[in-house]
PDB file of C-alpha atoms in Angstrom:
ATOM      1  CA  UNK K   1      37.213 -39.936  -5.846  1.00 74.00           C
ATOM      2  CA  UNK K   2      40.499 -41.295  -4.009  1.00 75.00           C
ATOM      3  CA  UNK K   3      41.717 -37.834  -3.497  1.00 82.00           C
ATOM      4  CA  UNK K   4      38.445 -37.145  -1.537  1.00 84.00           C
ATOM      5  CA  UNK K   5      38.496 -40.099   0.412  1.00 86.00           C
ATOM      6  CA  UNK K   6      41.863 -39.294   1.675  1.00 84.00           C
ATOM      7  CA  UNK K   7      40.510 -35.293   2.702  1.00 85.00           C
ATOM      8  CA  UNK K   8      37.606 -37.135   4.575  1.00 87.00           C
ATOM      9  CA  UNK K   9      39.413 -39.882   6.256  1.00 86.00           C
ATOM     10  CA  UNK K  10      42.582 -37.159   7.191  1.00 85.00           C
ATOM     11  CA  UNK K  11      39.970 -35.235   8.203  1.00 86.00           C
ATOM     12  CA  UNK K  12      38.110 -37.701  10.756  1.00 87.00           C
ATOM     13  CA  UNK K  13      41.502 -38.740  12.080  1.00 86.00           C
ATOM     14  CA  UNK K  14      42.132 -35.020  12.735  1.00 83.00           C
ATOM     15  CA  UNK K  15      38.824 -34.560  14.400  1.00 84.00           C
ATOM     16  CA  UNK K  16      39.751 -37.760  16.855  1.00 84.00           C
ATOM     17  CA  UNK K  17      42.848 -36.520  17.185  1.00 81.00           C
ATOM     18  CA  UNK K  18      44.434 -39.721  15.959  1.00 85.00           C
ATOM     19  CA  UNK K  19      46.437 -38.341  12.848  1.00 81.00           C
ATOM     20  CA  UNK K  20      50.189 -39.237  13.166  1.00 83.00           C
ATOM     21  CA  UNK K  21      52.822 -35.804  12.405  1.00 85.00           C
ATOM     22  CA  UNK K  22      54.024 -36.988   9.158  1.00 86.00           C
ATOM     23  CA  UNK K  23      50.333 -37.411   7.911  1.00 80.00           C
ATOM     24  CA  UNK K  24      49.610 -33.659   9.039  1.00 79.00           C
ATOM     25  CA  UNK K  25      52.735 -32.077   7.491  1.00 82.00           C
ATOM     26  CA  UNK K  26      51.982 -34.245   4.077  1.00 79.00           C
ATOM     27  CA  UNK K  27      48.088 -32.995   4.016  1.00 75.00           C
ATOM     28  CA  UNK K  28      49.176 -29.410   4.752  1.00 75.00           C
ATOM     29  CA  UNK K  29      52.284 -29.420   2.632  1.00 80.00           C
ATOM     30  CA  UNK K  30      49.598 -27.864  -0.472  1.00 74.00           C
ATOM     31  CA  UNK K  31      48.062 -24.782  -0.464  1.00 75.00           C
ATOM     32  CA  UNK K  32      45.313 -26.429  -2.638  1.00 78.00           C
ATOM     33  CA  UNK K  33      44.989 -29.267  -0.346  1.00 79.00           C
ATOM     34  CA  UNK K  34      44.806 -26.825   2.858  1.00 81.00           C
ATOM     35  CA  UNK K  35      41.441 -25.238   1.550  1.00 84.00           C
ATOM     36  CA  UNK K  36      40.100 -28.882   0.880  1.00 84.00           C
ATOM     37  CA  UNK K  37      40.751 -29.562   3.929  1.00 84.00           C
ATOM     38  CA  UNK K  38      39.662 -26.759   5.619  1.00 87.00           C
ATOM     39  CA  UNK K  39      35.983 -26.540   3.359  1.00 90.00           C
ATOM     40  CA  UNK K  40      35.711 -30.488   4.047  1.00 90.00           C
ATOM     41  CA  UNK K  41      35.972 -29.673   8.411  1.00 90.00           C
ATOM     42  CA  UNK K  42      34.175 -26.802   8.317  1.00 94.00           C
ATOM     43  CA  UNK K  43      31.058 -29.535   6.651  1.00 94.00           C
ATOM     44  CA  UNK K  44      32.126 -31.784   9.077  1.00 92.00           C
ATOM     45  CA  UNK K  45      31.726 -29.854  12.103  1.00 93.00           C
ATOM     46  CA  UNK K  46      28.409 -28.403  11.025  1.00 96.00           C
ATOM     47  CA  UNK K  47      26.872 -31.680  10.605  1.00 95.00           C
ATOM     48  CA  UNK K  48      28.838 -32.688  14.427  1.00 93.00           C
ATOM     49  CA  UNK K  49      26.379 -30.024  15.369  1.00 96.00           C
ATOM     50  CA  UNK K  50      23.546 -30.420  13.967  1.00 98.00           C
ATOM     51  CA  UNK K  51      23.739 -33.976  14.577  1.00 97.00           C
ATOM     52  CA  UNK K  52      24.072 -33.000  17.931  1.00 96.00           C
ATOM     53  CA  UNK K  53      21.403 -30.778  18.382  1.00 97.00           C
ATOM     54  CA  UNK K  54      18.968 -33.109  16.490  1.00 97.00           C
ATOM     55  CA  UNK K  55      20.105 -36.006  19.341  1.00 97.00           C
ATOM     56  CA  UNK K  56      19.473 -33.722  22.659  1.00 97.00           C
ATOM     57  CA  UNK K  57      16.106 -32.422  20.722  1.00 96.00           C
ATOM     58  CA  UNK K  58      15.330 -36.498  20.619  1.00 96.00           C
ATOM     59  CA  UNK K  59      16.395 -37.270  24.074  1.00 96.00           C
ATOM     60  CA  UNK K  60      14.899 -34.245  25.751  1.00 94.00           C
ATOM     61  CA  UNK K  61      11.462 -34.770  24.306  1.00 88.00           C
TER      62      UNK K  61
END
């Protein structure tokens, strides 16, 4: 559960481009970690955009 917390909150940081270098080369530094990470952003952006696309289909109604 700790290990995913970490993905999701390196991920978010990524995503607001807030993540400092030496948290980026220790997330990537695993070829295990690197698909975690990369399965957990591709969720993330797909809920960005749907999330988005539910907000303009609210505001445009």
């Amino acid at each position: 559960m700790r290990k995913l917390l970490n993905i999701v909150q390196s991920v978010l940081a990524a995503m607001f481009g807030v993540q400092s270098q030496h948290k980026r080369h220790q997330d990537f530094s695993n070829k295990y970690l690197f698909i975690s990470f990369t399965l957990t952003s591709i969720v993330f952006v797909f809920l960005l955009v749907v999330g988005l696309i539910w907000l303009v289909g609210i505001i445009t109604r």
